[in-house]
């Protein structure tokens, strides 16, 4: 005995099936949306700071807010480290072990390579040694099908009598350019970009990028605080913007994940 199903019921069933298929395809599309992870490897000018150090910030802190939610920033930078000490203190190996295909590693050293300090008496690295260690970061990143991006060390706020910024890392910048050319690696020249920014602002206004305060300007430093190396929240954001500019100039795929500006209609 044949059971006849009303035509209207068949149409309704078809609509339900089509709706389910549409929902399923939409779910699959979003679940398969490409995820990207960016590791930040470097020193105190890039690293994270907790609230106790406010308003001090590394440029890696505001950097994460320039990307869409599909991008994850893992900031592993550590203050006081050089290209060599970061490796020897086993800060690099866990990153190399965890890298996945499609990840990015932004590598910024050179700031601390030129000299030791009281807290870091064995970090000094010559420009030739620096090149060797930067090559290691590149090779081990590429071995995991991830992309290394070299970043030159950001400038210090030091002006000569004519108002020109004195180069802080000349030999290491030269060495990094040589490494980038040898390995055909992407490079963002944050050293030059930051010097150009400071020269536009001049000696008077450049200090507003740094942890540089006169007496009475900030309750935390009633007697003033003169740090010409590390950034406050405004300076960190400006440096992060220069890195974003460099990503665009290098035509990295990351450019596609930078948040588009919201314009009120």
PDB file of C-alpha atoms in Angstrom:
ATOM      1  CA  UNK A   1       0.000   0.000   0.000  1.00  0.00           C
ATOM      2  CA  UNK A   2       1.505   3.339  -1.086  1.00  0.00           C
ATOM      3  CA  UNK A   3       1.378   6.264   1.275  1.00  0.00           C
ATOM      4  CA  UNK A   4       0.960   9.589  -0.419  1.00  0.00           C
ATOM      5  CA  UNK A   5       2.757  12.479   1.229  1.00  0.00           C
ATOM      6  CA  UNK A   6       1.141  15.858   0.643  1.00  0.00           C
ATOM      7  CA  UNK A   7       3.094  18.152  -1.681  1.00  0.00           C
ATOM      8  CA  UNK A   8       3.158  20.920   0.930  1.00  0.00           C
ATOM      9  CA  UNK A   9       4.773  18.581   3.468  1.00  0.00           C
ATOM     10  CA  UNK A  10       7.474  17.596   0.960  1.00  0.00           C
ATOM     11  CA  UNK A  11       8.296  21.251   0.297  1.00  0.00           C
ATOM     12  CA  UNK A  12       8.564  21.935   4.026  1.00  0.00           C
ATOM     13  CA  UNK A  13      10.886  18.954   4.498  1.00  0.00           C
ATOM     14  CA  UNK A  14      13.095  20.159   1.651  1.00  0.00           C
ATOM     15  CA  UNK A  15      13.346  23.591   3.220  1.00  0.00           C
ATOM     16  CA  UNK A  16      14.339  22.060   6.562  1.00  0.00           C
ATOM     17  CA  UNK A  17      17.036  19.909   4.913  1.00  0.00           C
ATOM     18  CA  UNK A  18      18.384  22.855   2.920  1.00  0.00           C
ATOM     19  CA  UNK A  19      18.468  25.021   6.052  1.00  0.00           C
ATOM     20  CA  UNK A  20      20.384  22.337   7.935  1.00  0.00           C
ATOM     21  CA  UNK A  21      22.878  21.979   5.095  1.00  0.00           C
ATOM     22  CA  UNK A  22      23.374  25.753   5.018  1.00  0.00           C
ATOM     23  CA  UNK A  23      23.976  25.875   8.781  1.00  0.00           C
ATOM     24  CA  UNK A  24      26.395  22.952   8.539  1.00  0.00           C
ATOM     25  CA  UNK A  25      28.394  24.564   5.725  1.00  0.00           C
ATOM     26  CA  UNK A  26      28.542  27.857   7.643  1.00  0.00           C
ATOM     27  CA  UNK A  27      29.776  26.047  10.754  1.00  0.00           C
ATOM     28  CA  UNK A  28      32.451  24.202   8.767  1.00  0.00           C
ATOM     29  CA  UNK A  29      33.573  27.427   7.114  1.00  0.00           C
ATOM     30  CA  UNK A  30      34.128  29.168  10.448  1.00  0.00           C
ATOM     31  CA  UNK A  31      35.612  26.106  12.155  1.00  0.00           C
ATOM     32  CA  UNK A  32      38.176  25.819   9.365  1.00  0.00           C
ATOM     33  CA  UNK A  33      39.030  29.522   9.427  1.00  0.00           C
ATOM     34  CA  UNK A  34      42.796  29.900   9.287  1.00  0.00           C
ATOM     35  CA  UNK A  35      44.439  30.526  12.638  1.00  0.00           C
ATOM     36  CA  UNK A  36      47.824  32.247  12.887  1.00  0.00           C
ATOM     37  CA  UNK A  37      50.158  32.420  15.860  1.00  0.00           C
ATOM     38  CA  UNK A  38      52.865  35.060  16.180  1.00  0.00           C
ATOM     39  CA  UNK A  39      55.701  34.493  18.643  1.00  0.00           C
ATOM     40  CA  UNK A  40      57.583  37.571  19.829  1.00  0.00           C
ATOM     41  CA  UNK A  41      61.216  36.859  20.686  1.00  0.00           C
ATOM     42  CA  UNK A  42      63.390  39.667  21.991  1.00  0.00           C
ATOM     43  CA  UNK A  43      64.339  41.911  24.900  1.00  0.00           C
ATOM     44  CA  UNK A  44      62.863  44.468  27.312  1.00  0.00           C
ATOM     45  CA  UNK A  45      61.801  46.903  24.579  1.00  0.00           C
ATOM     46  CA  UNK A  46      59.366  44.227  23.336  1.00  0.00           C
ATOM     47  CA  UNK A  47      58.395  42.214  26.421  1.00  0.00           C
ATOM     48  CA  UNK A  48      55.383  42.122  28.725  1.00  0.00           C
ATOM     49  CA  UNK A  49      55.181  44.123  31.974  1.00  0.00           C
ATOM     50  CA  UNK A  50      52.686  43.736  34.794  1.00  0.00           C
ATOM     51  CA  UNK A  51      50.706  46.539  36.429  1.00  0.00           C
ATOM     52  CA  UNK A  52      53.436  47.181  38.990  1.00  0.00           C
ATOM     53  CA  UNK A  53      55.630  48.612  36.210  1.00  0.00           C
ATOM     54  CA  UNK A  54      52.973  50.880  34.686  1.00  0.00           C
ATOM     55  CA  UNK A  55      53.248  53.018  32.618  1.00  0.00           C
ATOM     56  CA  UNK A  56      56.212  51.030  31.249  1.00  0.00           C
ATOM     57  CA  UNK A  57      55.359  48.839  28.270  1.00  0.00           C
ATOM     58  CA  UNK A  58      57.164  46.828  25.637  1.00  0.00           C
ATOM     59  CA  UNK A  59      55.898  47.428  22.109  1.00  0.00           C
ATOM     60  CA  UNK A  60      54.718  43.802  22.027  1.00  0.00           C
ATOM     61  CA  UNK A  61      51.911  44.680  24.437  1.00  0.00           C
ATOM     62  CA  UNK A  62      49.846  47.024  22.209  1.00  0.00           C
ATOM     63  CA  UNK A  63      50.968  45.056  19.120  1.00  0.00           C
ATOM     64  CA  UNK A  64      48.358  42.340  19.677  1.00  0.00           C
ATOM     65  CA  UNK A  65      45.502  44.837  19.371  1.00  0.00           C
ATOM     66  CA  UNK A  66      46.295  45.530  15.699  1.00  0.00           C
ATOM     67  CA  UNK A  67      45.155  42.068  14.540  1.00  0.00           C
ATOM     68  CA  UNK A  68      41.907  40.190  14.017  1.00  0.00           C
ATOM     69  CA  UNK A  69      40.780  37.514  16.482  1.00  0.00           C
ATOM     70  CA  UNK A  70      42.148  34.743  14.229  1.00  0.00           C
ATOM     71  CA  UNK A  71      45.674  35.876  15.183  1.00  0.00           C
ATOM     72  CA  UNK A  72      47.192  34.928  18.543  1.00  0.00           C
ATOM     73  CA  UNK A  73      50.212  36.786  19.930  1.00  0.00           C
ATOM     74  CA  UNK A  74      52.546  34.827  22.216  1.00  0.00           C
ATOM     75  CA  UNK A  75      55.022  37.320  23.669  1.00  0.00           C
ATOM     76  CA  UNK A  76      58.072  35.405  24.961  1.00  0.00           C
ATOM     77  CA  UNK A  77      60.485  38.373  24.988  1.00  0.00           C
ATOM     78  CA  UNK A  78      62.579  38.751  28.160  1.00  0.00           C
ATOM     79  CA  UNK A  79      64.293  41.822  29.530  1.00  0.00           C
ATOM     80  CA  UNK A  80      68.079  41.934  29.500  1.00  0.00           C
ATOM     81  CA  UNK A  81      68.570  39.108  26.998  1.00  0.00           C
ATOM     82  CA  UNK A  82      70.854  39.087  23.988  1.00  0.00           C
ATOM     83  CA  UNK A  83      70.638  36.890  20.897  1.00  0.00           C
ATOM     84  CA  UNK A  84      72.964  34.431  22.659  1.00  0.00           C
ATOM     85  CA  UNK A  85      71.679  34.487  26.246  1.00  0.00           C
ATOM     86  CA  UNK A  86      68.087  33.954  25.103  1.00  0.00           C
ATOM     87  CA  UNK A  87      69.207  30.636  23.615  1.00  0.00           C
ATOM     88  CA  UNK A  88      71.606  29.625  26.398  1.00  0.00           C
ATOM     89  CA  UNK A  89      68.971  30.241  29.087  1.00  0.00           C
ATOM     90  CA  UNK A  90      66.688  27.790  27.254  1.00  0.00           C
ATOM     91  CA  UNK A  91      64.128  30.449  26.381  1.00  0.00           C
ATOM     92  CA  UNK A  92      64.244  29.674  22.664  1.00  0.00           C
ATOM     93  CA  UNK A  93      64.049  25.863  22.562  1.00  0.00           C
ATOM     94  CA  UNK A  94      60.486  25.590  23.966  1.00  0.00           C
ATOM     95  CA  UNK A  95      59.340  28.020  21.270  1.00  0.00           C
ATOM     96  CA  UNK A  96      61.126  26.101  18.503  1.00  0.00           C
ATOM     97  CA  UNK A  97      59.594  22.847  19.752  1.00  0.00           C
ATOM     98  CA  UNK A  98      56.068  24.253  19.714  1.00  0.00           C
ATOM     99  CA  UNK A  99      56.145  25.929  16.299  1.00  0.00           C
ATOM    100  CA  UNK A 100      53.502  24.865  13.778  1.00  0.00           C
ATOM    101  CA  UNK A 101      53.224  25.323  10.043  1.00  0.00           C
ATOM    102  CA  UNK A 102      52.034  28.859   9.276  1.00  0.00           C
ATOM    103  CA  UNK A 103      53.284  30.416  12.526  1.00  0.00           C
ATOM    104  CA  UNK A 104      55.403  33.567  12.550  1.00  0.00           C
ATOM    105  CA  UNK A 105      58.379  34.411  14.763  1.00  0.00           C
ATOM    106  CA  UNK A 106      59.295  38.097  15.119  1.00  0.00           C
ATOM    107  CA  UNK A 107      62.902  38.235  16.338  1.00  0.00           C
ATOM    108  CA  UNK A 108      64.436  41.413  17.771  1.00  0.00           C
ATOM    109  CA  UNK A 109      67.891  41.321  19.349  1.00  0.00           C
ATOM    110  CA  UNK A 110      70.990  43.512  19.290  1.00  0.00           C
ATOM    111  CA  UNK A 111      69.999  45.949  22.015  1.00  0.00           C
ATOM    112  CA  UNK A 112      71.831  43.998  24.746  1.00  0.00           C
ATOM    113  CA  UNK A 113      74.393  42.200  22.591  1.00  0.00           C
ATOM    114  CA  UNK A 114      76.952  45.007  22.743  1.00  0.00           C
ATOM    115  CA  UNK A 115      77.637  44.888  26.492  1.00  0.00           C
ATOM    116  CA  UNK A 116      77.153  42.989  29.730  1.00  0.00           C
ATOM    117  CA  UNK A 117      75.381  44.408  32.779  1.00  0.00           C
ATOM    118  CA  UNK A 118      75.350  43.868  36.534  1.00  0.00           C
ATOM    119  CA  UNK A 119      72.344  41.533  36.306  1.00  0.00           C
ATOM    120  CA  UNK A 120      73.505  39.929  33.055  1.00  0.00           C
ATOM    121  CA  UNK A 121      77.296  39.575  33.271  1.00  0.00           C
ATOM    122  CA  UNK A 122      77.563  37.066  30.407  1.00  0.00           C
ATOM    123  CA  UNK A 123      75.358  38.178  27.529  1.00  0.00           C
ATOM    124  CA  UNK A 124      77.766  40.148  25.329  1.00  0.00           C
ATOM    125  CA  UNK A 125      77.863  38.994  21.715  1.00  0.00           C
ATOM    126  CA  UNK A 126      80.047  40.319  18.919  1.00  0.00           C
ATOM    127  CA  UNK A 127      78.388  41.300  15.611  1.00  0.00           C
ATOM    128  CA  UNK A 128      79.796  38.132  14.007  1.00  0.00           C
ATOM    129  CA  UNK A 129      78.451  35.942  16.810  1.00  0.00           C
ATOM    130  CA  UNK A 130      75.159  37.831  16.597  1.00  0.00           C
ATOM    131  CA  UNK A 131      74.884  36.886  12.917  1.00  0.00           C
ATOM    132  CA  UNK A 132      75.434  33.227  13.797  1.00  0.00           C
ATOM    133  CA  UNK A 133      72.698  33.231  16.446  1.00  0.00           C
ATOM    134  CA  UNK A 134      70.229  35.106  14.247  1.00  0.00           C
ATOM    135  CA  UNK A 135      70.867  32.491  11.573  1.00  0.00           C
ATOM    136  CA  UNK A 136      70.011  29.782  14.105  1.00  0.00           C
ATOM    137  CA  UNK A 137      66.634  31.418  14.835  1.00  0.00           C
ATOM    138  CA  UNK A 138      65.910  31.597  11.107  1.00  0.00           C
ATOM    139  CA  UNK A 139      66.899  27.998  10.328  1.00  0.00           C
ATOM    140  CA  UNK A 140      65.030  26.461  13.252  1.00  0.00           C
ATOM    141  CA  UNK A 141      61.911  28.509  12.514  1.00  0.00           C
ATOM    142  CA  UNK A 142      61.911  27.502   8.860  1.00  0.00           C
ATOM    143  CA  UNK A 143      62.494  23.860   9.805  1.00  0.00           C
ATOM    144  CA  UNK A 144      58.966  23.919  11.258  1.00  0.00           C
ATOM    145  CA  UNK A 145      57.500  25.585   8.137  1.00  0.00           C
ATOM    146  CA  UNK A 146      57.055  28.791  10.113  1.00  0.00           C
ATOM    147  CA  UNK A 147      58.128  32.271   8.978  1.00  0.00           C
ATOM    148  CA  UNK A 148      60.928  34.239  10.682  1.00  0.00           C
ATOM    149  CA  UNK A 149      60.801  38.040  10.582  1.00  0.00           C
ATOM    150  CA  UNK A 150      63.928  39.910  11.680  1.00  0.00           C
ATOM    151  CA  UNK A 151      63.545  43.219  13.516  1.00  0.00           C
ATOM    152  CA  UNK A 152      66.444  45.554  14.200  1.00  0.00           C
ATOM    153  CA  UNK A 153      66.844  46.845  17.784  1.00  0.00           C
ATOM    154  CA  UNK A 154      64.842  49.964  18.537  1.00  0.00           C
ATOM    155  CA  UNK A 155      66.803  53.182  19.101  1.00  0.00           C
ATOM    156  CA  UNK A 156      67.669  54.877  22.360  1.00  0.00           C
ATOM    157  CA  UNK A 157      66.764  58.513  22.910  1.00  0.00           C
ATOM    158  CA  UNK A 158      70.198  60.098  22.522  1.00  0.00           C
ATOM    159  CA  UNK A 159      70.615  63.312  20.520  1.00  0.00           C
ATOM    160  CA  UNK A 160      73.741  65.136  19.411  1.00  0.00           C
ATOM    161  CA  UNK A 161      74.121  68.927  19.555  1.00  0.00           C
ATOM    162  CA  UNK A 162      72.537  69.375  16.125  1.00  0.00           C
ATOM    163  CA  UNK A 163      69.352  67.541  17.163  1.00  0.00           C
ATOM    164  CA  UNK A 164      70.189  64.369  15.262  1.00  0.00           C
ATOM    165  CA  UNK A 165      69.630  61.005  16.955  1.00  0.00           C
ATOM    166  CA  UNK A 166      72.883  59.173  17.640  1.00  0.00           C
ATOM    167  CA  UNK A 167      72.862  55.632  16.253  1.00  0.00           C
ATOM    168  CA  UNK A 168      72.705  53.161  19.137  1.00  0.00           C
ATOM    169  CA  UNK A 169      73.293  49.852  17.361  1.00  0.00           C
ATOM    170  CA  UNK A 170      75.151  50.671  14.144  1.00  0.00           C
ATOM    171  CA  UNK A 171      77.292  47.512  13.952  1.00  0.00           C
ATOM    172  CA  UNK A 172      74.378  45.227  14.852  1.00  0.00           C
ATOM    173  CA  UNK A 173      72.068  46.877  12.336  1.00  0.00           C
ATOM    174  CA  UNK A 174      74.696  46.316   9.654  1.00  0.00           C
ATOM    175  CA  UNK A 175      75.064  42.683  10.745  1.00  0.00           C
ATOM    176  CA  UNK A 176      71.298  42.116  10.697  1.00  0.00           C
ATOM    177  CA  UNK A 177      70.993  43.510   7.172  1.00  0.00           C
ATOM    178  CA  UNK A 178      73.715  41.070   6.100  1.00  0.00           C
ATOM    179  CA  UNK A 179      71.841  38.174   7.745  1.00  0.00           C
ATOM    180  CA  UNK A 180      68.559  39.171   6.081  1.00  0.00           C
ATOM    181  CA  UNK A 181      70.259  39.281   2.683  1.00  0.00           C
ATOM    182  CA  UNK A 182      72.115  36.005   3.199  1.00  0.00           C
ATOM    183  CA  UNK A 183      69.018  34.078   4.296  1.00  0.00           C
ATOM    184  CA  UNK A 184      66.572  36.046   2.143  1.00  0.00           C
ATOM    185  CA  UNK A 185      64.543  36.696   5.279  1.00  0.00           C
ATOM    186  CA  UNK A 186      61.973  39.426   5.854  1.00  0.00           C
ATOM    187  CA  UNK A 187      63.388  42.305   7.900  1.00  0.00           C
ATOM    188  CA  UNK A 188      61.777  45.309   9.556  1.00  0.00           C
ATOM    189  CA  UNK A 189      64.305  48.059  10.259  1.00  0.00           C
ATOM    190  CA  UNK A 190      62.816  49.339  13.507  1.00  0.00           C
ATOM    191  CA  UNK A 191      66.145  50.956  14.389  1.00  0.00           C
ATOM    192  CA  UNK A 192      65.981  53.349  11.431  1.00  0.00           C
ATOM    193  CA  UNK A 193      62.217  53.838  11.654  1.00  0.00           C
ATOM    194  CA  UNK A 194      62.383  54.759  15.341  1.00  0.00           C
ATOM    195  CA  UNK A 195      65.317  57.144  14.780  1.00  0.00           C
ATOM    196  CA  UNK A 196      63.383  58.897  12.023  1.00  0.00           C
ATOM    197  CA  UNK A 197      60.395  59.255  14.348  1.00  0.00           C
ATOM    198  CA  UNK A 198      62.539  60.755  17.115  1.00  0.00           C
ATOM    199  CA  UNK A 199      64.161  63.212  14.724  1.00  0.00           C
ATOM    200  CA  UNK A 200      60.705  64.393  13.622  1.00  0.00           C
ATOM    201  CA  UNK A 201      59.685  64.918  17.244  1.00  0.00           C
ATOM    202  CA  UNK A 202      63.014  66.427  18.286  1.00  0.00           C
ATOM    203  CA  UNK A 203      64.711  66.317  21.720  1.00  0.00           C
ATOM    204  CA  UNK A 204      61.907  68.175  23.495  1.00  0.00           C
ATOM    205  CA  UNK A 205      58.994  65.956  22.498  1.00  0.00           C
ATOM    206  CA  UNK A 206      60.698  62.573  22.013  1.00  0.00           C
ATOM    207  CA  UNK A 207      60.827  62.074  25.760  1.00  0.00           C
ATOM    208  CA  UNK A 208      57.039  61.568  25.797  1.00  0.00           C
ATOM    209  CA  UNK A 209      57.645  58.182  24.147  1.00  0.00           C
ATOM    210  CA  UNK A 210      59.958  56.982  26.907  1.00  0.00           C
ATOM    211  CA  UNK A 211      59.912  56.383  30.633  1.00  0.00           C
ATOM    212  CA  UNK A 212      61.298  59.872  31.018  1.00  0.00           C
ATOM    213  CA  UNK A 213      59.594  62.091  33.583  1.00  0.00           C
ATOM    214  CA  UNK A 214      60.592  65.304  35.276  1.00  0.00           C
ATOM    215  CA  UNK A 215      60.011  65.825  38.995  1.00  0.00           C
ATOM    216  CA  UNK A 216      56.325  66.140  39.854  1.00  0.00           C
ATOM    217  CA  UNK A 217      55.026  64.841  36.493  1.00  0.00           C
ATOM    218  CA  UNK A 218      54.094  61.350  37.684  1.00  0.00           C
ATOM    219  CA  UNK A 219      53.095  60.410  41.262  1.00  0.00           C
ATOM    220  CA  UNK A 220      55.090  57.191  41.050  1.00  0.00           C
ATOM    221  CA  UNK A 221      58.302  59.152  40.408  1.00  0.00           C
ATOM    222  CA  UNK A 222      58.026  62.318  42.523  1.00  0.00           C
ATOM    223  CA  UNK A 223      61.702  63.122  41.949  1.00  0.00           C
ATOM    224  CA  UNK A 224      61.588  62.334  38.235  1.00  0.00           C
ATOM    225  CA  UNK A 225      62.800  59.342  36.224  1.00  0.00           C
ATOM    226  CA  UNK A 226      65.100  59.542  33.217  1.00  0.00           C
ATOM    227  CA  UNK A 227      65.025  56.325  31.158  1.00  0.00           C
ATOM    228  CA  UNK A 228      66.028  56.852  27.525  1.00  0.00           C
ATOM    229  CA  UNK A 229      65.612  53.184  26.557  1.00  0.00           C
ATOM    230  CA  UNK A 230      62.216  51.857  27.660  1.00  0.00           C
ATOM    231  CA  UNK A 231      58.798  53.048  26.551  1.00  0.00           C
ATOM    232  CA  UNK A 232      55.684  54.287  28.251  1.00  0.00           C
ATOM    233  CA  UNK A 233      52.270  53.228  26.908  1.00  0.00           C
ATOM    234  CA  UNK A 234      52.270  55.932  24.214  1.00  0.00           C
ATOM    235  CA  UNK A 235      55.778  55.120  23.043  1.00  0.00           C
ATOM    236  CA  UNK A 236      55.074  51.384  22.962  1.00  0.00           C
ATOM    237  CA  UNK A 237      52.063  51.978  20.725  1.00  0.00           C
ATOM    238  CA  UNK A 238      54.036  54.201  18.361  1.00  0.00           C
ATOM    239  CA  UNK A 239      56.762  51.532  18.045  1.00  0.00           C
ATOM    240  CA  UNK A 240      54.131  48.843  17.454  1.00  0.00           C
ATOM    241  CA  UNK A 241      52.706  51.025  14.674  1.00  0.00           C
ATOM    242  CA  UNK A 242      56.143  51.152  13.045  1.00  0.00           C
ATOM    243  CA  UNK A 243      56.336  47.352  13.146  1.00  0.00           C
ATOM    244  CA  UNK A 244      52.880  47.139  11.553  1.00  0.00           C
ATOM    245  CA  UNK A 245      54.104  49.546   8.864  1.00  0.00           C
ATOM    246  CA  UNK A 246      57.074  47.242   8.276  1.00  0.00           C
ATOM    247  CA  UNK A 247      54.811  44.182   7.952  1.00  0.00           C
ATOM    248  CA  UNK A 248      52.901  45.979   5.200  1.00  0.00           C
ATOM    249  CA  UNK A 249      56.108  47.064   3.456  1.00  0.00           C
ATOM    250  CA  UNK A 250      57.390  43.470   3.457  1.00  0.00           C
ATOM    251  CA  UNK A 251      54.080  42.295   1.944  1.00  0.00           C
ATOM    252  CA  UNK A 252      53.785  39.573   4.568  1.00  0.00           C
ATOM    253  CA  UNK A 253      50.596  37.504   4.641  1.00  0.00           C
ATOM    254  CA  UNK A 254      50.029  38.981   8.103  1.00  0.00           C
ATOM    255  CA  UNK A 255      48.953  42.187   6.346  1.00  0.00           C
ATOM    256  CA  UNK A 256      45.639  40.470   5.544  1.00  0.00           C
ATOM    257  CA  UNK A 257      44.946  40.033   9.260  1.00  0.00           C
ATOM    258  CA  UNK A 258      45.533  43.604  10.381  1.00  0.00           C
ATOM    259  CA  UNK A 259      42.292  45.138  11.615  1.00  0.00           C
ATOM    260  CA  UNK A 260      40.765  47.538   9.114  1.00  0.00           C
ATOM    261  CA  UNK A 261      40.026  51.006  10.538  1.00  0.00           C
ATOM    262  CA  UNK A 262      36.428  51.609  11.556  1.00  0.00           C
ATOM    263  CA  UNK A 263      34.971  54.597   9.748  1.00  0.00           C
ATOM    264  CA  UNK A 264      31.604  55.919  10.902  1.00  0.00           C
ATOM    265  CA  UNK A 265      29.207  56.223   7.985  1.00  0.00           C
TER     266      UNK A 265
END
